[in-house]
Short mmCIF file of C-alpha atoms in Angstrom, two decimals:
data_model
loop_
_atom_site.label_atom_id
_atom_site.label_comp_id
_atom_site.label_asym_id
_atom_site.label_seq_id
_atom_site.Cartn_x
_atom_site.Cartn_y
_atom_site.Cartn_z
CA MET A 1 -38.74 63.31 -26.39
CA VAL A 2 -38.85 61.80 -29.82
CA ASP A 3 -41.80 63.85 -30.85
CA ARG A 4 -40.35 67.04 -29.63
CA LEU A 5 -36.83 66.60 -31.05
CA ALA A 6 -37.46 64.68 -34.28
CA ASN A 7 -38.19 67.73 -36.37
CA SER A 8 -36.14 70.18 -34.44
CA GLU A 9 -33.35 72.19 -36.03
CA VAL A 10 -30.82 71.29 -33.35
CA ASN A 11 -31.42 67.46 -33.81
CA ASP A 12 -31.13 67.86 -37.61
CA ARG A 13 -27.84 69.65 -37.19
CA ARG A 14 -26.41 66.96 -34.80
CA ILE A 15 -27.32 64.19 -37.22
CA SER A 16 -25.91 66.06 -40.25
CA ASN A 17 -22.68 66.53 -38.34
CA VAL A 18 -22.48 62.73 -37.77
CA GLU A 19 -23.07 62.07 -41.43
CA SER A 20 -20.36 64.45 -42.53
CA CYS A 21 -17.92 62.83 -40.10
CA PHE A 22 -18.46 59.42 -41.80
CA GLY A 23 -18.46 61.06 -45.31
CA THR A 24 -19.32 59.02 -48.39
CA SER A 25 -18.35 55.75 -46.75
CA GLY A 26 -21.36 56.01 -44.37
CA GLN A 27 -24.98 55.53 -44.95
CA ARG A 28 -27.58 58.32 -44.71
CA LEU A 29 -28.60 58.85 -41.15
CA ARG A 30 -31.22 61.66 -41.46
CA VAL A 31 -34.52 59.84 -41.73
CA PRO A 32 -37.97 61.00 -40.55
CA GLY A 33 -38.50 60.60 -36.81
CA ARG A 34 -34.78 59.86 -35.96
CA VAL A 35 -33.40 61.43 -32.95
CA LEU A 36 -29.73 61.50 -31.73
CA VAL A 37 -29.76 60.51 -28.15
CA GLY A 38 -26.10 60.46 -27.29
CA GLU A 39 -22.58 59.84 -28.35
CA GLY A 40 -19.28 58.94 -26.95
CA VAL A 41 -16.14 56.55 -27.11
CA LEU A 42 -16.37 52.96 -25.87
CA VAL A 43 -13.67 50.22 -26.04
CA LYS A 44 -14.92 47.44 -28.25
CA VAL A 45 -13.41 43.88 -28.01
CA CYS A 46 -12.48 42.89 -31.63
CA ARG A 47 -11.15 39.69 -32.82
CA LYS A 48 -7.52 40.34 -32.18
CA ASP A 49 -7.50 43.30 -29.88
CA SER A 50 -9.58 45.89 -27.97
CA LYS A 51 -10.11 49.03 -29.93
CA GLN A 52 -11.62 52.50 -29.20
CA ARG A 53 -14.71 53.01 -31.37
CA GLN A 54 -17.09 56.01 -31.56
CA PHE A 55 -20.68 55.15 -30.73
CA PHE A 56 -23.84 57.12 -31.62
CA LEU A 57 -27.09 56.17 -29.88
CA PHE A 58 -30.23 57.13 -31.88
CA ASN A 59 -33.71 56.35 -30.82
CA ASP A 60 -34.01 53.60 -33.35
CA VAL A 61 -30.39 52.52 -34.32
CA LEU A 62 -27.04 52.18 -32.68
CA VAL A 63 -24.18 53.33 -34.98
CA TYR A 64 -20.41 52.89 -34.47
CA GLY A 65 -17.34 53.27 -36.48
CA SER A 66 -13.59 53.43 -36.27
CA ILE A 67 -11.91 56.75 -35.15
CA VAL A 68 -9.76 58.39 -37.85
CA ILE A 69 -9.73 61.87 -36.40
CA SER A 70 -11.43 62.33 -33.01
CA LYS A 71 -14.70 64.17 -33.32
CA LYS A 72 -13.94 64.85 -37.10
CA ARG A 73 -13.60 61.75 -39.13
CA TYR A 74 -14.90 58.18 -38.82
CA ASN A 75 -15.04 55.12 -41.11
CA LYS A 76 -16.22 51.50 -41.17
CA GLN A 77 -19.73 52.38 -40.15
CA HIS A 78 -21.89 49.78 -38.65
CA ILE A 79 -25.63 50.23 -37.94
CA LEU A 80 -27.66 47.98 -35.51
CA PRO A 81 -31.32 48.33 -35.26
CA ILE A 82 -32.47 49.09 -31.59
CA VAL A 83 -35.55 47.01 -31.75
CA HIS A 84 -33.62 43.75 -31.81
CA LEU A 85 -30.81 44.67 -29.43
CA LYS A 86 -30.19 42.88 -26.12
CA MET A 87 -27.74 43.78 -23.45
CA GLU A 88 -25.99 41.62 -20.83
CA ASP A 89 -23.94 42.93 -17.95
CA LEU A 90 -20.33 41.86 -17.38
CA SER A 91 -18.65 41.59 -14.08
CA ASP A 92 -15.30 43.35 -13.67
CA ASP A 93 -12.42 40.98 -14.39
CA GLY A 94 -8.89 42.30 -13.53
CA ARG A 95 -8.15 45.09 -15.94
CA LEU A 96 -11.52 44.61 -17.79
CA LYS A 97 -13.88 46.85 -15.94
CA ASN A 98 -17.17 48.61 -16.59
CA GLY A 99 -18.22 46.26 -19.49
CA TRP A 100 -21.43 44.73 -20.88
CA LEU A 101 -22.48 42.84 -23.95
CA ILE A 102 -24.33 44.31 -26.88
CA LYS A 103 -26.18 41.52 -28.82
CA SER A 104 -28.07 41.77 -32.14
CA PRO A 105 -29.00 39.17 -34.77
CA SER A 106 -26.07 40.27 -37.10
CA LYS A 107 -23.38 41.13 -34.57
CA SER A 108 -22.62 40.72 -30.92
CA PHE A 109 -19.66 42.05 -28.96
CA ALA A 110 -18.40 43.33 -25.65
CA VAL A 111 -17.77 46.99 -24.85
CA TYR A 112 -16.13 48.76 -21.85
CA ALA A 113 -16.76 52.31 -20.63
CA ALA A 114 -14.07 54.43 -18.76
CA THR A 115 -16.00 54.55 -15.47
CA PRO A 116 -18.86 52.89 -13.71
CA LEU A 117 -20.95 56.03 -14.10
CA GLU A 118 -20.41 56.10 -17.85
CA LYS A 119 -21.29 52.44 -18.06
CA GLN A 120 -24.55 53.20 -16.10
CA GLU A 121 -25.52 56.10 -18.37
CA TRP A 122 -24.87 54.14 -21.55
CA MET A 123 -26.88 51.10 -20.38
CA MET A 124 -29.69 53.17 -19.08
CA HIS A 125 -30.11 55.18 -22.36
CA ILE A 126 -29.78 52.01 -24.55
CA ASP A 127 -32.27 50.21 -22.51
CA SER A 128 -34.73 53.05 -22.56
CA ALA A 129 -34.36 53.19 -26.43
CA ILE A 130 -34.95 49.43 -26.76
CA LYS A 131 -38.12 49.50 -24.51
CA ASN A 132 -39.51 52.52 -26.49
CA MET A 133 -38.91 50.74 -29.87
CA GLN A 134 -40.39 47.35 -28.67
CA ALA A 135 -43.44 48.92 -27.19
CA GLY A 136 -46.32 47.61 -29.15
CA ASN A 137 -44.02 45.32 -31.16
CA THR A 138 -45.99 41.99 -31.43
CA GLN A 139 -43.22 40.16 -33.31
CA GLY A 140 -40.51 38.30 -31.22
CA SER A 141 -36.94 39.18 -31.60
CA PRO A 142 -34.65 36.87 -33.76
CA ALA A 143 -31.84 35.10 -32.18
CA THR A 144 -28.73 37.11 -31.67
CA ALA A 145 -25.28 36.52 -33.13
CA PRO A 146 -22.71 34.89 -30.91
CA VAL A 147 -20.02 36.99 -29.22
CA TRP A 148 -16.71 35.98 -30.80
CA ILE A 149 -13.97 34.79 -28.49
CA PRO A 150 -11.00 36.96 -28.92
CA ASP A 151 -7.92 35.18 -30.49
CA ASN A 152 -5.67 35.90 -27.48
CA ASP A 153 -8.03 34.05 -25.20
CA ALA A 154 -7.54 30.72 -26.85
CA SER A 155 -4.09 29.03 -27.19
CA LYS A 156 -5.65 25.81 -28.45
CA CYS A 157 -8.77 24.65 -30.32
CA MET A 158 -11.87 24.95 -28.16
CA VAL A 159 -13.46 21.96 -29.81
CA CYS A 160 -10.81 19.19 -29.96
CA GLU A 161 -8.76 20.90 -27.10
CA ARG A 162 -5.70 19.38 -28.68
CA THR A 163 -4.50 21.51 -31.48
CA GLN A 164 -2.12 24.26 -30.36
CA PHE A 165 -2.38 27.43 -32.45
CA ASN A 166 0.92 28.59 -34.13
CA LEU A 167 1.97 29.98 -37.59
CA ILE A 168 0.82 26.91 -39.31
CA GLN A 169 -2.30 26.01 -37.32
CA ARG A 170 -4.34 29.15 -37.79
CA ARG A 171 -7.23 30.23 -35.57
CA HIS A 172 -10.89 30.19 -37.08
CA HIS A 173 -14.08 31.26 -35.58
CA CYS A 174 -17.30 29.40 -35.60
CA ARG A 175 -20.09 31.85 -36.93
CA ASN A 176 -22.73 29.89 -34.95
CA CYS A 177 -21.13 29.94 -31.48
CA GLY A 178 -18.10 32.27 -31.71
CA ALA A 179 -15.58 29.73 -30.46
CA VAL A 180 -11.91 29.73 -31.60
CA VAL A 181 -11.30 26.43 -33.50
CA CYS A 182 -8.72 24.85 -35.75
CA GLY A 183 -9.25 24.13 -39.39
CA GLY A 184 -9.72 20.49 -38.77
CA CYS A 185 -12.70 21.03 -36.44
CA SER A 186 -14.26 23.69 -38.76
CA SER A 187 -14.14 22.17 -42.19
CA HIS A 188 -17.99 22.43 -42.77
CA SER A 189 -20.06 25.49 -43.60
CA TYR A 190 -23.68 26.16 -43.05
CA GLN A 191 -26.17 28.96 -44.24
CA LEU A 192 -27.19 30.86 -41.21
CA SER A 193 -30.12 33.27 -41.57
CA SER A 194 -28.56 35.82 -39.22
CA VAL A 195 -25.45 35.98 -41.46
CA GLY A 196 -27.00 35.86 -44.96
CA LYS A 197 -27.46 33.51 -47.88
CA ARG A 198 -23.76 32.53 -48.24
CA PRO A 199 -22.79 29.39 -46.25
CA VAL A 200 -20.27 30.35 -43.51
CA ARG A 201 -17.77 28.46 -41.37
CA VAL A 202 -19.10 26.62 -38.33
CA CYS A 203 -17.39 24.13 -36.01
CA ASP A 204 -17.93 20.42 -36.25
CA ARG A 205 -19.92 20.59 -32.82
CA CYS A 206 -22.33 23.28 -34.20
CA PHE A 207 -22.61 21.50 -37.57
CA ASN A 208 -23.73 18.34 -36.06
CA LYS A 209 -26.32 20.17 -33.90
CA LEU A 210 -27.57 22.21 -36.99
CA ILE A 211 -27.97 19.05 -39.01
CA ALA A 212 -29.89 17.31 -36.30
CA GLY A 213 -32.30 20.21 -35.70
CA LYS A 214 -32.74 21.17 -39.41
CA ALA A 215 -36.02 19.43 -39.76
CA ASN A 216 -37.56 21.56 -36.84
CA ASN A 217 -35.72 24.83 -37.71
CA PRO A 218 -36.78 26.55 -40.95
CA ASN A 219 -34.39 29.53 -40.24
CA VAL A 220 -31.25 27.75 -41.16
CA GLY A 221 -30.28 26.83 -44.67
CA PRO A 222 -28.66 23.81 -46.25
CA PRO A 223 -25.31 22.53 -45.17
CA SER A 224 -22.08 22.45 -47.25
CA ASP A 225 -19.37 19.92 -46.91
CA GLN A 226 -16.80 22.53 -48.08
CA LEU A 227 -16.11 26.08 -47.19
CA PRO A 228 -16.93 28.65 -49.88
CA ALA A 229 -13.93 29.83 -51.83
CA GLY A 230 -12.09 32.66 -50.15
CA GLU A 231 -13.80 31.98 -46.68
CA ASP A 232 -11.74 33.81 -44.13
CA ASP A 233 -12.49 34.92 -40.61
CA SER A 234 -11.33 38.49 -41.27
CA GLU A 235 -14.10 38.97 -43.81
CA SER A 236 -16.89 38.75 -41.25
CA SER A 237 -15.18 39.99 -38.14
CA GLY A 238 -16.39 43.52 -38.91
CA ASP A 239 -13.39 45.45 -37.49
CA SER A 240 -9.90 45.33 -38.84
CA ASP A 241 -7.12 44.88 -36.34
CA GLN A 242 -4.33 45.21 -38.96
CA GLU A 243 -4.35 48.99 -39.31
CA SER A 244 -2.81 51.29 -36.80
CA GLU A 245 -5.19 53.78 -35.19
CA PRO A 246 -4.75 57.02 -33.62
CA ALA A 247 -4.63 57.39 -29.78
CA VAL A 248 -7.89 58.98 -28.67
CA GLN A 249 -8.20 61.25 -25.63
CA THR A 250 -11.43 59.96 -24.25
CA THR A 251 -14.04 62.34 -22.77
CA ALA A 252 -17.22 61.70 -21.01
CA PRO A 253 -20.13 60.65 -23.30
CA THR A 254 -22.72 63.25 -24.23
CA PHE A 255 -26.30 62.43 -23.87
CA TYR A 256 -28.71 65.18 -25.11
CA PRO A 257 -31.40 66.77 -22.98
CA GLU A 258 -35.08 65.97 -23.69
CA ARG A 259 -35.97 69.25 -25.18
#
C-alpha cells in the first residue's frame, strides 16, 4: 500500500488538503514516503472535559487537532510518531462507550468512537500502521506518558486522600503518573526525559520513587525542591478546555483504499 500510494497524485492531494486545513499553525506534513491512511472525528478525554478532535492517521504518524470549522479549519496540531504508539482497549462504562487508550512517550489519552464498528476500524488501522513501522525496528520503545485523570474524576487529592478540591485548593496533575493531587502533595519537580529538559511537577509519591531509582535509571534527570517559575498544569495538558468550540456533526471515518 505505502509503495503504491506514497508518490501518487491522489495521496499528495489528500495530504496537501490536511496541511491547508491547519494553515500556518501546523507543521509540514508532505514528506517522502508518507501516506494518509484515514481520517475522522473522535472524542478525546481532556483534562477538564471531553472534546471532539479531528484525527488523521498516516502510515508513520498520528495527527490530531481542534476543530474550528468542520472539514475546513483545524488548529492546535499534535503529531505522534506511530513507531512508539501503544493501544489499550477500554471496557464500556455507562455513557462512555467504544473507547481505547492511545499511549506515546510524549502524550497518552483516551478516545471514544461513535459506534463499535468505528472503534474496530480505527484500532485495526492504527494497529496495522504500528506493526508496519515496527517491523525490523531493533530498538525498544521508550516508556509511554501517563494518562491524565480528568479533573471531574477526583474530588479530593489522590495522594493524601484528605484535601478536598475547591476554589482555594486547586487541582494539579503529576506528570509522572497522571494523578490529580493537591499542591501540598506535589511541591517537588523532576526532569522526566519523556517531557523535556525542564523539571515538571510530580507528586510526592512519584518523587520518592524517582529519587530511590535514580541510581539505576539514566533516563531521568536531577530533582528539584521547587517547581519552576510559572509551572501550571494547563501549560502541558495539550488541549485547552477554556475556549468554546463549535458543535460538530460527526460522520463515519474515512479509510482510503489500498490503491
